Short mmCIF file of C-alpha atoms in Angstrom, two decimals:
data_model
loop_
_atom_site.label_atom_id
_atom_site.label_comp_id
_atom_site.label_asym_id
_atom_site.label_seq_id
_atom_site.Cartn_x
_atom_site.Cartn_y
_atom_site.Cartn_z
CA ARG V 28 -70.50 60.64 -174.54
CA LYS V 29 -69.27 59.53 -171.04
CA GLU V 30 -69.43 62.09 -168.20
CA VAL V 31 -65.87 61.47 -167.23
CA GLU V 32 -63.09 59.69 -169.53
CA GLN V 33 -59.86 58.65 -168.16
CA ASP V 34 -57.10 56.71 -169.86
CA PRO V 35 -57.28 52.93 -168.71
CA GLY V 36 -53.57 52.45 -168.76
CA PRO V 37 -52.11 50.17 -167.14
CA PHE V 38 -49.20 52.55 -166.32
CA ASN V 39 -46.11 50.58 -165.28
CA VAL V 40 -43.58 52.52 -163.39
CA PRO V 41 -40.48 51.70 -161.25
CA GLU V 42 -40.28 52.76 -157.73
CA GLY V 43 -39.38 56.23 -157.27
CA ALA V 44 -40.72 57.65 -160.31
CA THR V 45 -43.18 60.59 -160.93
CA VAL V 46 -46.41 59.58 -162.54
CA ALA V 47 -49.31 61.63 -163.52
CA PHE V 48 -52.91 60.88 -164.51
CA ASN V 49 -55.47 62.97 -166.42
CA CYS V 50 -59.06 62.77 -167.03
CA THR V 51 -61.90 65.08 -168.68
CA TYR V 52 -65.42 65.54 -167.84
CA SER V 53 -68.20 66.66 -170.19
CA ASN V 54 -70.77 68.45 -167.80
CA SER V 55 -69.20 72.16 -167.26
CA ALA V 56 -71.96 72.40 -164.52
CA SER V 57 -70.08 69.79 -162.13
CA GLN V 58 -69.70 71.03 -158.98
CA SER V 59 -67.19 68.82 -157.09
CA PHE V 60 -64.23 66.55 -157.96
CA PHE V 61 -62.31 64.12 -156.54
CA TRP V 62 -59.61 61.32 -157.11
CA TYR V 63 -60.34 57.75 -155.39
CA ARG V 64 -58.19 54.74 -155.25
CA GLN V 65 -59.39 51.42 -155.68
CA ASP V 66 -57.43 48.16 -154.80
CA CYS V 67 -58.39 44.89 -156.62
CA ARG V 68 -61.60 43.29 -155.61
CA LYS V 69 -62.22 46.21 -152.75
CA GLU V 70 -64.40 49.15 -152.58
CA PRO V 71 -63.32 52.57 -153.81
CA LYS V 72 -61.65 55.03 -151.07
CA LEU V 73 -61.09 59.06 -151.41
CA LEU V 74 -57.66 59.65 -152.05
CA MET V 75 -58.03 63.56 -152.33
CA SER V 76 -60.64 66.40 -153.06
CA VAL V 77 -59.60 68.40 -155.97
CA TYR V 78 -60.07 72.17 -156.08
CA SER V 79 -59.46 75.06 -158.53
CA SER V 80 -56.46 76.33 -156.66
CA GLY V 81 -54.76 72.79 -156.75
CA ASN V 82 -53.95 70.96 -153.69
CA GLU V 83 -51.36 68.76 -152.47
CA ASP V 84 -51.30 65.85 -149.84
CA GLY V 85 -47.65 64.73 -149.39
CA ARG V 86 -46.52 62.88 -152.45
CA PHE V 87 -49.90 63.62 -154.41
CA THR V 88 -50.78 66.96 -156.21
CA ALA V 89 -54.29 67.27 -157.83
CA GLN V 90 -55.14 70.05 -160.14
CA LEU V 91 -58.64 71.32 -161.75
CA ASN V 92 -58.81 73.52 -164.78
CA ARG V 93 -62.64 74.48 -165.02
CA ALA V 94 -62.01 76.14 -168.46
CA SER V 95 -60.50 72.92 -170.13
CA GLN V 96 -63.04 70.57 -167.82
CA TYR V 97 -59.52 68.50 -167.23
CA ILE V 98 -58.40 67.04 -163.78
CA SER V 99 -55.05 65.64 -163.12
CA LEU V 100 -53.12 63.80 -160.34
CA LEU V 101 -49.48 63.69 -159.94
CA ILE V 102 -47.63 61.12 -157.74
CA ARG V 103 -44.14 61.66 -156.83
CA ASP V 104 -41.59 59.27 -155.71
CA SER V 105 -43.81 56.19 -156.53
CA LYS V 106 -44.03 53.34 -153.93
CA LEU V 107 -44.89 49.60 -154.35
CA SER V 108 -47.95 50.30 -152.11
CA ASP V 109 -49.59 52.92 -154.83
CA SER V 110 -50.35 50.18 -157.32
CA ALA V 111 -53.82 50.44 -157.59
CA THR V 112 -56.74 51.67 -159.79
CA TYR V 113 -57.11 55.48 -159.73
CA LEU V 114 -60.55 56.76 -160.26
CA CYS V 115 -61.50 60.33 -161.41
CA VAL V 116 -64.85 61.16 -159.96
CA VAL V 117 -67.34 64.14 -160.38
CA ARG V 118 -70.23 65.19 -158.67
CA ASN V 119 -73.19 66.71 -160.74
CA PHE V 120 -75.78 67.98 -158.06
CA ASN V 121 -76.71 64.76 -156.16
CA LYS V 122 -75.08 61.96 -158.52
CA PHE V 123 -71.28 61.00 -158.67
CA TYR V 124 -69.95 59.93 -162.12
CA PHE V 125 -66.98 57.66 -161.89
CA GLY V 126 -64.38 57.48 -164.91
CA SER V 127 -63.48 53.93 -165.69
CA GLY V 128 -60.06 54.05 -163.79
CA THR V 129 -56.23 54.19 -164.49
CA LYS V 130 -54.34 51.26 -163.35
CA LEU V 131 -50.79 51.90 -161.88
CA ASN V 132 -48.44 48.79 -161.25
CA VAL V 133 -45.40 50.28 -159.65
CA LYS V 134 -42.51 47.60 -159.91
CA PRO V 135 -39.23 47.23 -157.60
CA GLU M 28 -62.97 54.55 -141.48
CA ALA M 29 -66.49 54.91 -142.86
CA ASP M 30 -69.38 53.82 -140.93
CA ILE M 31 -71.23 52.47 -143.76
CA TYR M 32 -71.70 48.50 -143.82
CA GLN M 33 -72.90 45.85 -146.40
CA THR M 34 -74.13 42.43 -145.64
CA PRO M 35 -73.70 39.94 -146.97
CA ARG M 36 -69.94 40.15 -148.07
CA TYR M 37 -70.27 37.21 -150.61
CA LEU M 38 -73.25 35.31 -151.67
CA VAL M 39 -73.78 32.30 -154.00
CA ILE M 40 -77.32 31.49 -154.98
CA GLY M 41 -79.11 29.86 -157.31
CA THR M 42 -81.44 31.13 -160.24
CA GLY M 43 -84.94 31.91 -159.27
CA LYS M 44 -84.33 32.89 -155.72
CA LYS M 45 -85.54 36.12 -154.09
CA ILE M 46 -82.31 38.16 -152.28
CA THR M 47 -81.96 41.08 -150.35
CA LEU M 48 -78.51 43.15 -150.03
CA GLU M 49 -78.50 44.96 -147.05
CA CYS M 50 -76.68 48.52 -146.70
CA SER M 51 -76.64 50.71 -143.60
CA GLN M 52 -74.77 53.78 -142.42
CA THR M 53 -74.48 55.81 -139.10
CA MET M 54 -73.27 58.96 -140.48
CA GLY M 55 -76.93 60.50 -140.73
CA HIS M 56 -76.32 60.85 -144.69
CA ASP M 57 -79.43 61.87 -146.66
CA LYS M 58 -77.97 60.45 -149.77
CA MET M 59 -77.40 56.94 -150.68
CA TYR M 60 -76.46 55.09 -153.92
CA TRP M 61 -76.35 51.56 -155.25
CA TYR M 62 -73.38 50.69 -157.99
CA GLN M 63 -72.78 47.55 -159.75
CA GLN M 64 -69.26 47.03 -160.85
CA ASP M 65 -67.92 44.02 -162.83
CA PRO M 66 -64.51 42.90 -162.14
CA GLY M 67 -61.94 45.33 -164.00
CA MET M 68 -64.83 47.64 -165.27
CA GLU M 69 -66.14 50.83 -164.15
CA LEU M 70 -68.87 51.44 -161.50
CA HIS M 71 -72.56 51.78 -162.77
CA LEU M 72 -75.04 53.60 -160.93
CA ILE M 73 -78.08 51.52 -160.61
CA HIS M 74 -80.25 53.43 -157.82
CA TYR M 75 -80.05 56.27 -155.64
CA SER M 76 -82.10 58.09 -152.96
CA TYR M 77 -82.06 61.53 -151.47
CA GLY M 78 -83.68 60.84 -148.36
CA VAL M 79 -86.60 58.77 -146.55
CA ASN M 80 -89.18 57.62 -149.05
CA SER M 81 -87.18 58.99 -152.00
CA THR M 82 -85.51 56.31 -154.52
CA GLU M 83 -84.92 56.89 -158.18
CA LYS M 84 -83.34 54.68 -160.77
CA GLY M 85 -79.91 55.38 -161.94
CA ASP M 86 -77.92 55.31 -164.99
CA LEU M 87 -77.87 51.67 -165.68
CA SER M 88 -80.86 49.92 -166.09
CA SER M 89 -81.33 47.32 -163.28
CA GLU M 90 -83.87 44.78 -162.59
CA SER M 91 -83.66 45.22 -158.76
CA THR M 92 -85.57 47.54 -156.50
CA VAL M 93 -84.57 49.52 -153.49
CA SER M 94 -86.67 51.12 -150.56
CA ARG M 95 -85.72 53.86 -148.01
CA ILE M 96 -87.91 53.45 -145.25
CA ARG M 97 -84.96 54.70 -142.79
CA THR M 98 -82.36 57.11 -143.19
CA GLU M 99 -79.83 54.69 -142.36
CA HIS M 100 -80.90 51.71 -144.34
CA PHE M 101 -80.90 51.34 -148.21
CA PRO M 102 -81.74 47.72 -149.07
CA LEU M 103 -81.50 46.36 -152.54
CA THR M 104 -83.85 43.23 -153.37
CA LEU M 105 -83.73 40.70 -156.56
CA GLU M 106 -87.00 39.17 -156.98
CA SER M 107 -85.70 36.48 -159.14
CA ALA M 108 -81.56 36.20 -159.49
CA ARG M 109 -80.42 35.00 -162.52
CA PRO M 110 -76.61 34.57 -163.60
CA SER M 111 -76.63 37.87 -165.46
CA HIS M 112 -76.88 39.34 -161.85
CA THR M 113 -73.48 38.09 -160.94
CA SER M 114 -71.40 41.07 -160.10
CA GLN M 115 -70.39 43.16 -157.26
CA TYR M 116 -72.79 45.56 -155.67
CA LEU M 117 -71.34 48.69 -153.93
CA CYS M 118 -73.22 50.87 -151.64
CA ALA M 119 -72.45 54.55 -151.13
CA SER M 120 -73.61 57.35 -148.99
CA SER M 121 -72.93 61.25 -148.92
CA GLU M 122 -74.33 64.16 -147.04
CA TYR M 123 -75.42 67.68 -148.77
CA PRO M 124 -72.49 70.11 -148.97
CA PRO M 125 -72.93 72.42 -145.81
CA ARG M 126 -71.87 75.37 -148.12
CA GLN M 127 -71.16 76.21 -151.32
CA GLY M 128 -67.78 75.21 -152.73
CA MET M 129 -67.21 72.64 -150.26
CA ASN M 130 -66.59 69.10 -151.52
CA THR M 131 -68.26 66.26 -150.06
CA GLU M 132 -67.34 62.82 -150.94
CA ALA M 133 -69.23 59.54 -151.26
CA PHE M 134 -68.30 56.88 -148.59
CA PHE M 135 -68.56 53.20 -149.89
CA GLY M 136 -69.35 50.00 -148.23
CA GLN M 137 -66.99 46.98 -148.64
CA GLY M 138 -69.52 45.64 -151.11
CA THR M 139 -71.57 42.24 -152.04
CA ARG M 140 -69.95 40.09 -154.14
CA LEU M 141 -72.84 38.11 -155.76
CA THR M 142 -72.70 34.84 -157.64
CA VAL M 143 -75.66 33.37 -159.30
CA VAL M 144 -75.55 29.81 -160.44
#
């Protein structure tokens, strides 16, 4: 079983739409949680950390449900520049586990 | 911008050659990682290090080897490159959480795109 599972998409949405991504993780002892963004043929870059209390950064909102081992990312008012692959990442002790990514295409 | 650098960015090399992919970071991070990623596919951990003189195999078996003689430097070596080694190799680093509950992320270099012909 994979450590982190994500819907690969793609999600094709119009500009201005709200889109939600989900992922689940298998190890209940996981300590830290993140969403990364990866553009085509580039390295992953941190989008935001995810905390149990939920956190927001502009148009992006992340939620963590430890009981269900479930992480979500909500993007409001999608922009063309949001088109990318979004990676759900979990840290267990000293190792980071990456989901396979969810591809988002924002269309004009 | 993260202070972690990989060289070369692109490498095309013949079968059987020995290659070393360089990774350096100036953040003083103890933990460093090598990931392998094929186009459109997920990242796979192939090596990691907790600090100087510490190296461990990752979750994906790899014929490459690594060394960690200095904190800032974590090179990856392939003794005899083969076409099956063609991939993107991404180096990352992170620090230990300074206290419980803090999230400390992984910072990535720009990657080395390796093609073995």
